[in-house]
Coordinates of C-alpha atoms and ligand atoms in Angstrom, one line a residue:
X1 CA -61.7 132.8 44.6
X2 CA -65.3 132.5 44.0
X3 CA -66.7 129.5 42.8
X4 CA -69.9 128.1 41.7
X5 CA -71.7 124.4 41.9
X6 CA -74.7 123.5 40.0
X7 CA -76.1 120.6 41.5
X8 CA -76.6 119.7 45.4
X9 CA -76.8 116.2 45.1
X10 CA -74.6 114.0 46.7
X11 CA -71.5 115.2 44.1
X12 CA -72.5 118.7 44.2
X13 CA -72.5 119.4 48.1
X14 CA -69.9 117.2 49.2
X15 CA -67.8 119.2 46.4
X16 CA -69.1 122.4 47.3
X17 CA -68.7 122.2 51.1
X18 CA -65.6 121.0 51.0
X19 CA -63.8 123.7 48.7
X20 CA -65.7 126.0 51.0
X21 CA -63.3 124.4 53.9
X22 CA -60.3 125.0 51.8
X23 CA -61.0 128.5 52.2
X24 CA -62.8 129.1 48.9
X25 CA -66.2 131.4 48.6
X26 CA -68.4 128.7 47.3
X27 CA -72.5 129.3 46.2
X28 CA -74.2 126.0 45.9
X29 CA -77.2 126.2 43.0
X30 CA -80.0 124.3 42.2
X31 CA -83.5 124.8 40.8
X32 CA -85.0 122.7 43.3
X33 CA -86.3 124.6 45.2
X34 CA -87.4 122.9 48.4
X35 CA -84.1 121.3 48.4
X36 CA -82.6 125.2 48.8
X37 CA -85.0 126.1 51.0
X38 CA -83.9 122.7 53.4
X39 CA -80.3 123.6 52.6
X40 CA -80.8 127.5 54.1
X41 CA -82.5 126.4 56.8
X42 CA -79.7 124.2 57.8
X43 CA -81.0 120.8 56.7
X44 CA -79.2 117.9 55.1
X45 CA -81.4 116.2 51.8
X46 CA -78.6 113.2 52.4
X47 CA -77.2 111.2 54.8
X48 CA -73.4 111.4 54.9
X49 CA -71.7 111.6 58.1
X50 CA -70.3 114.6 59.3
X51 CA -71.2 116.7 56.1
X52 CA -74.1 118.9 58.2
X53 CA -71.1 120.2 60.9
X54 CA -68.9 120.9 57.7
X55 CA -72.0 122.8 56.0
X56 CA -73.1 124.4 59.8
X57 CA -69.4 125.3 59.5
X58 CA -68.9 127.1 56.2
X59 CA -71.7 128.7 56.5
X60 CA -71.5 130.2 59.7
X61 CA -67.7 131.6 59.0
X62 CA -69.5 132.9 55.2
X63 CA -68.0 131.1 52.5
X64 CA -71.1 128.8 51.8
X65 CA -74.2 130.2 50.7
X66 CA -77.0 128.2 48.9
X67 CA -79.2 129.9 46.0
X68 CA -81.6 129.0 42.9
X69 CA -80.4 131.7 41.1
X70 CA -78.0 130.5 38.7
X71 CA -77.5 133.8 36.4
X72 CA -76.3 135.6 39.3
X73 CA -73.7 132.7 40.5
X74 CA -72.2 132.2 37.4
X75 CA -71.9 136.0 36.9
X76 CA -70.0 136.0 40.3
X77 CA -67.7 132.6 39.4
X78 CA -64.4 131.9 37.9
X79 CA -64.8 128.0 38.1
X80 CA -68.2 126.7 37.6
X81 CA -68.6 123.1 38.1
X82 CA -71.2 121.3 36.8
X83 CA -72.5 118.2 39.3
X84 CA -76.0 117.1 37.8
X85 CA -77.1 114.0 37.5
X86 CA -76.4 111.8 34.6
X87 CA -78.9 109.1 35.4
X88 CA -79.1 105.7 33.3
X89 CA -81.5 105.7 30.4
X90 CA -83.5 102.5 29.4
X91 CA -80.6 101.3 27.2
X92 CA -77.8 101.7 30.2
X93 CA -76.4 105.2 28.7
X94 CA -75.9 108.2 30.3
X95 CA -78.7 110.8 30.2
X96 CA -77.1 114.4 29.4
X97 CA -80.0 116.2 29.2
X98 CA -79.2 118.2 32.3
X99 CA -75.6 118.3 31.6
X100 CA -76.5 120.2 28.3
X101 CA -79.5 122.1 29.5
X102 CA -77.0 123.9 32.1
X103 CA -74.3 124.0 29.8
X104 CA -76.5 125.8 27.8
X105 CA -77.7 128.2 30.9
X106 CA -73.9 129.1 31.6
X107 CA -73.7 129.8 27.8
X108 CA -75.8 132.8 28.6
X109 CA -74.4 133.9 31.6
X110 CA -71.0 134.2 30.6
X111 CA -69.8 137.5 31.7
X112 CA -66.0 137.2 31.5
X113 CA -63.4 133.9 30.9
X114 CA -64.5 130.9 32.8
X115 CA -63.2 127.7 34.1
X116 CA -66.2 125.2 33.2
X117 CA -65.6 121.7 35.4
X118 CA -67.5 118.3 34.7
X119 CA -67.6 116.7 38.4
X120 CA -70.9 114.6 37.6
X121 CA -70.0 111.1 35.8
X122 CA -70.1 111.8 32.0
X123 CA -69.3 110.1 28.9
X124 CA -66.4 110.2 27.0
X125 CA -66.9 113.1 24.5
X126 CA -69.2 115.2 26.8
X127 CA -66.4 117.7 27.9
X128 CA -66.5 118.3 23.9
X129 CA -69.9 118.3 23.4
X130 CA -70.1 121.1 26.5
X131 CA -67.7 123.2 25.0
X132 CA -69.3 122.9 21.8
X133 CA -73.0 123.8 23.1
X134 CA -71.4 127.0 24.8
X135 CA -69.3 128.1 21.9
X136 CA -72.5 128.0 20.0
X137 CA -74.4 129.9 22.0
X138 CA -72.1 133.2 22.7
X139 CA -70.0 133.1 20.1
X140 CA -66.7 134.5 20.0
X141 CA -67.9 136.9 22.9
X142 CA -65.8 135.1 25.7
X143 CA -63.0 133.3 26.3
X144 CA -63.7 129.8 28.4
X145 CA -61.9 126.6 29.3
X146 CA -63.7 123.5 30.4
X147 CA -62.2 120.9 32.5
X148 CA -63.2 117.2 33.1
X149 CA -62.4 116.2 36.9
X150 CA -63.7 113.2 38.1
X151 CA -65.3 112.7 41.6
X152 CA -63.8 109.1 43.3
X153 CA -65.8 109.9 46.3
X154 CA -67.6 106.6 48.1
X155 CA -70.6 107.5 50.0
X156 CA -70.4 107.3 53.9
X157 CA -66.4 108.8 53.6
X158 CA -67.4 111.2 50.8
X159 CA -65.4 114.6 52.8
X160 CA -62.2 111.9 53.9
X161 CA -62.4 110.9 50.2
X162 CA -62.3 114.9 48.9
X163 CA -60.1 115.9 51.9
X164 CA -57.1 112.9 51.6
X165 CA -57.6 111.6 47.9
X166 CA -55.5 109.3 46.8
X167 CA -55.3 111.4 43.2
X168 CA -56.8 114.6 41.4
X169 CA -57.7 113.8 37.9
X170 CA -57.5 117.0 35.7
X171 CA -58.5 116.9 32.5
X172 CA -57.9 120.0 30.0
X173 CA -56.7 121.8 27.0
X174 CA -55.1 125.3 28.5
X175 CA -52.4 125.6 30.8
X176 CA -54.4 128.7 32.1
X177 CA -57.2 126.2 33.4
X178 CA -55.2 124.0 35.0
X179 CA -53.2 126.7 36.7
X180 CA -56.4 128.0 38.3
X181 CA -57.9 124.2 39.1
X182 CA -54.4 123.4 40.6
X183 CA -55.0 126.8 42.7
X184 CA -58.4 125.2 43.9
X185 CA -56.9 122.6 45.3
X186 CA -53.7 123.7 46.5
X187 CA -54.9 122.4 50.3
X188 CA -54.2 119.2 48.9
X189 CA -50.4 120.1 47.6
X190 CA -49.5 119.6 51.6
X191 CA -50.8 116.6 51.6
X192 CA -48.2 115.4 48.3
X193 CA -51.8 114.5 46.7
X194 CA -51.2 112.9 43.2
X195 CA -52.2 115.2 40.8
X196 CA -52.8 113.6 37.2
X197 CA -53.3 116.5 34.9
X198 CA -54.2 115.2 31.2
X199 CA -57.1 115.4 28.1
X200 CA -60.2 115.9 28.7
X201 CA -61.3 112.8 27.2
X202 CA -58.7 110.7 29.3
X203 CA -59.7 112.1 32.4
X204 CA -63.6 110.9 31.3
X205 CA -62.6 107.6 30.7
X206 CA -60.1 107.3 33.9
X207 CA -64.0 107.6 36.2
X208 CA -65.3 104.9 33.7
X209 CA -62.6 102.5 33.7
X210 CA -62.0 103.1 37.8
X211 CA -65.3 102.3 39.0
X212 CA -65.6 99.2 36.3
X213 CA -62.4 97.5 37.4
X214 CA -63.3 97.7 41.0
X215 CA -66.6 96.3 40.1
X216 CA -64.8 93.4 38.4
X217 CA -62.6 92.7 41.5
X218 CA -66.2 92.3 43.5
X219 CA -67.5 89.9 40.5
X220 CA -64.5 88.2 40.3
X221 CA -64.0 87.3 44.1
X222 CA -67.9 86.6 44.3
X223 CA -67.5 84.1 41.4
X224 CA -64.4 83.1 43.5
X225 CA -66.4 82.2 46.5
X226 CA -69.2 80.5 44.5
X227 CA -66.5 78.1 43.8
X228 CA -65.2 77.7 47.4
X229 CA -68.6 76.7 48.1
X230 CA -68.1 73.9 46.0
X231 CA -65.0 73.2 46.2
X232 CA -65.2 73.1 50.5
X233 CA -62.7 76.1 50.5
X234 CA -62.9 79.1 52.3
X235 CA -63.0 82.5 50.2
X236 CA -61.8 84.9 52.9
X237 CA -58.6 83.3 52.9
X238 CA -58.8 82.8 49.6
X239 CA -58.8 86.6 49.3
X240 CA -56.2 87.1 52.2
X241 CA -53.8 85.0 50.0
X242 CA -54.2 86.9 46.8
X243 CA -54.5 90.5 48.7
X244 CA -50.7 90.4 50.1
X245 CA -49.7 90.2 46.5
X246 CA -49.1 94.1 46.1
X247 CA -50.0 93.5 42.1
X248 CA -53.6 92.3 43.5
X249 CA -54.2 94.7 46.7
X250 CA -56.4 93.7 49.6
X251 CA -59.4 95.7 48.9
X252 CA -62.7 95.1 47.7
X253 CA -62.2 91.7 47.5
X254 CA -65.3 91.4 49.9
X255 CA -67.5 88.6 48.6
X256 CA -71.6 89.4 49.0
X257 CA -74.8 89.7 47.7
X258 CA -73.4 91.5 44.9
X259 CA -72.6 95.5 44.2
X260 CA -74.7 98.1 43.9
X261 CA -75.5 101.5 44.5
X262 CA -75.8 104.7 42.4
X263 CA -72.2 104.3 40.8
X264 CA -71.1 100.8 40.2
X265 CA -74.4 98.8 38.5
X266 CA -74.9 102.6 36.2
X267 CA -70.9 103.4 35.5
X268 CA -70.3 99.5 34.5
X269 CA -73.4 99.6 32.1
X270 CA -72.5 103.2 30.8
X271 CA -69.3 101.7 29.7
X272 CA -70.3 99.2 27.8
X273 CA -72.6 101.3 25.9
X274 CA -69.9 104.1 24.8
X275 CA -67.8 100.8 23.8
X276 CA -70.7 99.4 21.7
X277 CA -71.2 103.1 20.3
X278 CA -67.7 102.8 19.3
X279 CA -67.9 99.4 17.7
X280 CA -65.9 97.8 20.8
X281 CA -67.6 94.7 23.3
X282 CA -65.7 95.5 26.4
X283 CA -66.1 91.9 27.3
X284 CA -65.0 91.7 30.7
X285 CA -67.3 94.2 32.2
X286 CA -69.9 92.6 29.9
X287 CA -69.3 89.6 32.1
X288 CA -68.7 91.7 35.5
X289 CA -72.6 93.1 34.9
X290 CA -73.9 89.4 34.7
X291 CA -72.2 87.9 37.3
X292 CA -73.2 90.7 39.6
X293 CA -76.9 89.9 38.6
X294 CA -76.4 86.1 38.6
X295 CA -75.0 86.9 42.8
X296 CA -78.0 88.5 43.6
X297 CA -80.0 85.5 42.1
X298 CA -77.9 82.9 44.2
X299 CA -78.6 84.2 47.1
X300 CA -82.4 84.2 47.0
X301 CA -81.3 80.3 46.2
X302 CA -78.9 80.2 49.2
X303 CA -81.9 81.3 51.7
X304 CA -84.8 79.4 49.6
X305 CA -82.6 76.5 50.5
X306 CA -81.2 77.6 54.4
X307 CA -85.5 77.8 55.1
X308 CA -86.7 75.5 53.0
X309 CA -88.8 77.2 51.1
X310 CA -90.2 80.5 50.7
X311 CA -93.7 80.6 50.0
X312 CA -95.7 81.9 53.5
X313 CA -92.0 81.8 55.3
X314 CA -91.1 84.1 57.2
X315 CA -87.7 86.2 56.6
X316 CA -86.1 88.9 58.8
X317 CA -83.7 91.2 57.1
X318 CA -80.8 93.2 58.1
X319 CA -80.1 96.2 55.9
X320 CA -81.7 97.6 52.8
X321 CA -78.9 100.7 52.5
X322 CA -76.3 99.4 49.4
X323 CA -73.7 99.6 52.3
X324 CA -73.1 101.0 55.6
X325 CA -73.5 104.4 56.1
X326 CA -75.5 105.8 53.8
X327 CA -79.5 106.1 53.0
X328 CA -79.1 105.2 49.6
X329 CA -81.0 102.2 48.5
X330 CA -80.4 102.7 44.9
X331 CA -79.5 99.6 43.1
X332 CA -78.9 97.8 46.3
X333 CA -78.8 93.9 46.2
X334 CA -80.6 94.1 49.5
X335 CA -83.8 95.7 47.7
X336 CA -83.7 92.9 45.0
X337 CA -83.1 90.9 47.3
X338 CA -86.2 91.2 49.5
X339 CA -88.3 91.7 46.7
X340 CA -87.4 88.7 45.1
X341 CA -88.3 87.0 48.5
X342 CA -91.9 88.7 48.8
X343 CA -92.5 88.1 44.8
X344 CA -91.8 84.2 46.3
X345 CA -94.6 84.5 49.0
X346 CA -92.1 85.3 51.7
X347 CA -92.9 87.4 54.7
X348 CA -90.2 90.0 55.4
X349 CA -89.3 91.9 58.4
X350 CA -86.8 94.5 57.8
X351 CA -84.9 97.0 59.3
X352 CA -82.0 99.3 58.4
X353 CA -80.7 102.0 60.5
X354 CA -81.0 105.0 57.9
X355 CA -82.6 103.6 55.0
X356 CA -86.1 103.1 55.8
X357 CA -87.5 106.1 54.8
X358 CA -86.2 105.6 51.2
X359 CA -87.4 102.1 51.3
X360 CA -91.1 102.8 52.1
X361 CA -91.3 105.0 49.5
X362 CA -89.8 102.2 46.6
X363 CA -90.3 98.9 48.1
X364 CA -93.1 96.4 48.1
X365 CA -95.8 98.0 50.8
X366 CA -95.9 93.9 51.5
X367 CA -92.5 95.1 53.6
X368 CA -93.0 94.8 57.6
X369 CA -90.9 97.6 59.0
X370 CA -89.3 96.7 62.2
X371 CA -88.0 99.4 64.8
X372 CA -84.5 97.1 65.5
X373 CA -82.4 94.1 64.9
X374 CA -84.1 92.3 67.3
X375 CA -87.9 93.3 66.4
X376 CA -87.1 92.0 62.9
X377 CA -85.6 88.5 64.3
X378 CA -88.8 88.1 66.5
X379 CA -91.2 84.9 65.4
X380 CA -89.0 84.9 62.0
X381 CA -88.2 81.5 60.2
X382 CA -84.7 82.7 59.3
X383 CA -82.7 85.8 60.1
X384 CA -80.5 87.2 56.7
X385 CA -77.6 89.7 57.0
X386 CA -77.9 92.3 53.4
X387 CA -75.8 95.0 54.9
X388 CA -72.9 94.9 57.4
X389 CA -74.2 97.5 59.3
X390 CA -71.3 98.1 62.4
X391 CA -74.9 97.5 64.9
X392 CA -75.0 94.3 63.3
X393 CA -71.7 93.2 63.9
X394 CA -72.5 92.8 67.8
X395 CA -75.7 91.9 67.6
X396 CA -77.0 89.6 71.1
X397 CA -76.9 86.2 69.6
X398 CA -77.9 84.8 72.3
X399 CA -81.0 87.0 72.2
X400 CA -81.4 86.5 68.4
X401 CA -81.8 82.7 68.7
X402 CA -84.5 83.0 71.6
X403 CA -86.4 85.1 69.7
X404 CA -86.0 83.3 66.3
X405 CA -88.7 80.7 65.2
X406 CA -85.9 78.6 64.4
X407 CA -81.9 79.5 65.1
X408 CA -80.9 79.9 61.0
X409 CA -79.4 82.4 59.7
X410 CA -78.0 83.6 56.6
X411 CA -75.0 86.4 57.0
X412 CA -74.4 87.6 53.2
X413 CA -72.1 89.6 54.1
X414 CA -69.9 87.4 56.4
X415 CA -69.6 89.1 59.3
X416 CA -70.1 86.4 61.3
X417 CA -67.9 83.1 62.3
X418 CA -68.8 79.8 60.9
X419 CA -67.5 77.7 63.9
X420 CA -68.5 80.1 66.6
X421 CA -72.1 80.4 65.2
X422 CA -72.3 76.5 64.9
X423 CA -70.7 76.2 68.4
X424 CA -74.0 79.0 69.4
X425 CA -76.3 76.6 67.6
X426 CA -77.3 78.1 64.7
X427 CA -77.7 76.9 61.3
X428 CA -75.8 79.4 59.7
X429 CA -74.8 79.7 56.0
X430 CA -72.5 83.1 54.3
X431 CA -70.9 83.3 51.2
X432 CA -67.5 81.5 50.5
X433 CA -67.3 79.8 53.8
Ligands
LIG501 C1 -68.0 104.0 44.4 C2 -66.4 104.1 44.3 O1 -65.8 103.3 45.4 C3 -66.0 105.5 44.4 O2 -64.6 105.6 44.3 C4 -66.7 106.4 43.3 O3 -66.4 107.7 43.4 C5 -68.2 106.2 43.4 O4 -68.5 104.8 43.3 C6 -68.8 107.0 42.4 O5 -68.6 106.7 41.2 O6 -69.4 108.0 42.6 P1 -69.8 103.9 46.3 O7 -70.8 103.5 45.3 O8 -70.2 105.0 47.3 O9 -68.4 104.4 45.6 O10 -69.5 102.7 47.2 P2 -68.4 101.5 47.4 O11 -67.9 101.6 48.8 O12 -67.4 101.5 46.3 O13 -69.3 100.2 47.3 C7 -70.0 99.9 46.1 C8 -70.7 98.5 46.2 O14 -69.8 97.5 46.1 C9 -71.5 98.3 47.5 O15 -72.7 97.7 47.2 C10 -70.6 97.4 48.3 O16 -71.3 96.6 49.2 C11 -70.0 96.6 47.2 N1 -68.7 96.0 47.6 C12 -67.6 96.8 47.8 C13 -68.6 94.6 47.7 O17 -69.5 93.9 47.5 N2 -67.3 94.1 48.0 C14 -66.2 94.8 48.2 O18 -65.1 94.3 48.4 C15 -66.4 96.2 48.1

């Protein structure tokens, strides 16, 4: 089967590369063309960890092949999927424009019957709205299905996500193109993946409502800890308690700086808007989106009050990536963090394993850019933990306090031991604990 995937963000390629795997002849398409051009000559535009062998791979053995020439791809594709960004506009909705602007493009190109396949995040109703700009466009000249299947994938595990999901999410009106998406993925049938096969407009709202209820178990168990703090309990056990109740489930009940990233803070905000556009208040993500922001705030509070002040202080800090293993800075607390900090008249050292390059590009040029760990600890007035890097896990305490101005530290993402870093010396606040 050939296929074709418009898009090589982080969606688009993860998607492509890993049908390619399965066996599929897969041509990745975009109209960026230094991006292509990168792609061809074996480059990575991301960081995701082991996604270059899997490309190197695919392409090597001839079932991966990167292009800007979209007529020709779609000419050659049964499925085409669509993995463009939808990024937030000012109000918080989705922006379709590319959505339709391809939609349209495959409108033109259609030279035969056609699975058409949402992978990027859309609205509820865009599946409809697709189908209606390429009905439009060439008329009753050829038959076409399109499909809504949401990506789950979390950056850093993006192919173990595709490769062992814990569900496909297929939504469609013809048998015929679910028979053929089922056929895409039949790698997975071994596997006994979960295969959810419903309407299109179900299937939309199944990405939507996902990503905002696991946002609301991050705001909920970082409101939780807020409260231990008063209350003198401790939220990781807190969260061990509730997490053995099956009906709760352990994960992402990891209290922090807040969420962030290029899903959670746009996907939670998207949803409220297609609510409101209904006439609905979906109240409880409502509340998830200000607690989130409300986190961030009480943390520049928790280090304002760990140093003493801020203004001319000077702040190390540990990760600017939303999480571990990835580049992406988008949205991350750790960015609002530290500018919130510099805004304040703090001096920060920083350092992050893969997202500095990002960083210099965004952040405040105030931003001191520090080769390690330790180089951003050196002759600082407090040391603060933004990402939980595995490298800063093990980090040389012993080595940290020597070369802090002053042993405090401020672990947002509790990685460390309250007793064991008192017993080290340290003045050492997380959140929770
Ligand atoms: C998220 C979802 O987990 C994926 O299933 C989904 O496909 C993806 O969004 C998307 O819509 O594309 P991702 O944004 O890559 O994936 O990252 P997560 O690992 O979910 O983390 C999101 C944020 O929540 C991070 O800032 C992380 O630090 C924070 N988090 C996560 C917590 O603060 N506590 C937790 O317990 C878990």
């Amino acid at each position: 089967m050939n296929i074709c995937v418009i898009g090589t963000g982080y969606v688009g390629l993860v998607t492509g590369t890993c049908f390619a795997d399965f066996g599929v002849t897969v041509e990745c398409v975009d109209i960026d063309v230094k991006k292509i051009e990168m792609l061809k000559r074996g480059e990575i535009p991301i960081y995701e960890p082991g996604l270059k062998e899997l490309v190197d791979k695919n392409v090597a053995e001839g079932r991966l092949t990167f292009t800007t020439d979209l007529t020709d791809s779609i000419n050659r594709a049964l499925v085409v999927f669509i993995a463009v960004g939808t990024p937030p506009q000012e109000d918080g909705s989705a922006d379709l424009s590319h959505v339709k602007e391809v939609a349209r493009t495959i409108a033109k190109n259609l030279n035969g019957y056609k699975v058409i396949v949402t992978k990027s995040t859309v609205p509820v109703g865009t599946g409809a709205i697709v189908e209606e700009i390429i009905r439009k466009e060439c008329g009753a000249g050829h038959k076409f299905d399109v499909v809504s299947n949401p990506e789950f994938l979390r950056e850093g595990s993006a192919i173990e996500d595709f490769m062992r999901p814990n569900r496909v999410v297929l939504g469609a009106r013809s048998e015929q193109a679910v028979a053929i998406m089922k056929d895409l993925y039949s790698p997975l049938y071994l596997l006994e993946t979960p295969f959810v096969i419903t309407s299109v407009e179900t299937s939309e709202l199944i990405k939507y409502a996902a990503n905002a209820f696991l946002a609301t178990k991050i705001s909920f168990i970082n409101e939780v800890a807020n409260l231990c703090e008063k209350v003198g309990a401790d939220v990781s056990m807190v969260a061990k308690g509730m997490g053995l109740d099956h009906r709760v489930g352990a994960k992402f009940l990891h209290p922090g700086p807040g969420y962030g990233g290029s899903c959670f803070p746009k996907d939670t905000s998207a949803i409220t808007k297609i609510a409101k556009a209904h006439g609905y208040t979906f109240r409880i993500v409502e509340a998830v989106i200000d607690v989130n922001a409300r986190q961030m705030e009480l943390m520049v509070e928790k280090i304002r009050k760990l140093a003493g002040s801020l203004n001319g202080i000077k702040i190390g800090a540990l990760g600017i990536a939303f999480k571990p293993n990835t580049d992406d800075i988008r949205d991350s607390p750790a960015v609002y963090i530290i500018e919130r900090l510099i805004a304040e008249g703090a001096i920060v050292k920083a350092y992050d394993p893969a997202g500095m390059d990002n960083a210099k590009q965004t952040l405040s040029k105030k931003v001191v850019y520090c080769k390690d760990a330790y180089e951003a600890a050196e002759g600082v007035d407090a040391l603060v933990i933004l990402t939980e890097w595995n490298q800063f896990r093990k980090l040389d305490l012993g080595r940290i306090k020597e070369l802090l101005k002053s042993p405090k530290m401020a672990d947002l993402r509790n990685v460390y031991e309250p007793a064991s870093m008192k017993a080290l010396g340290f003045e050492y606040v997380s959140v929770g604990r």
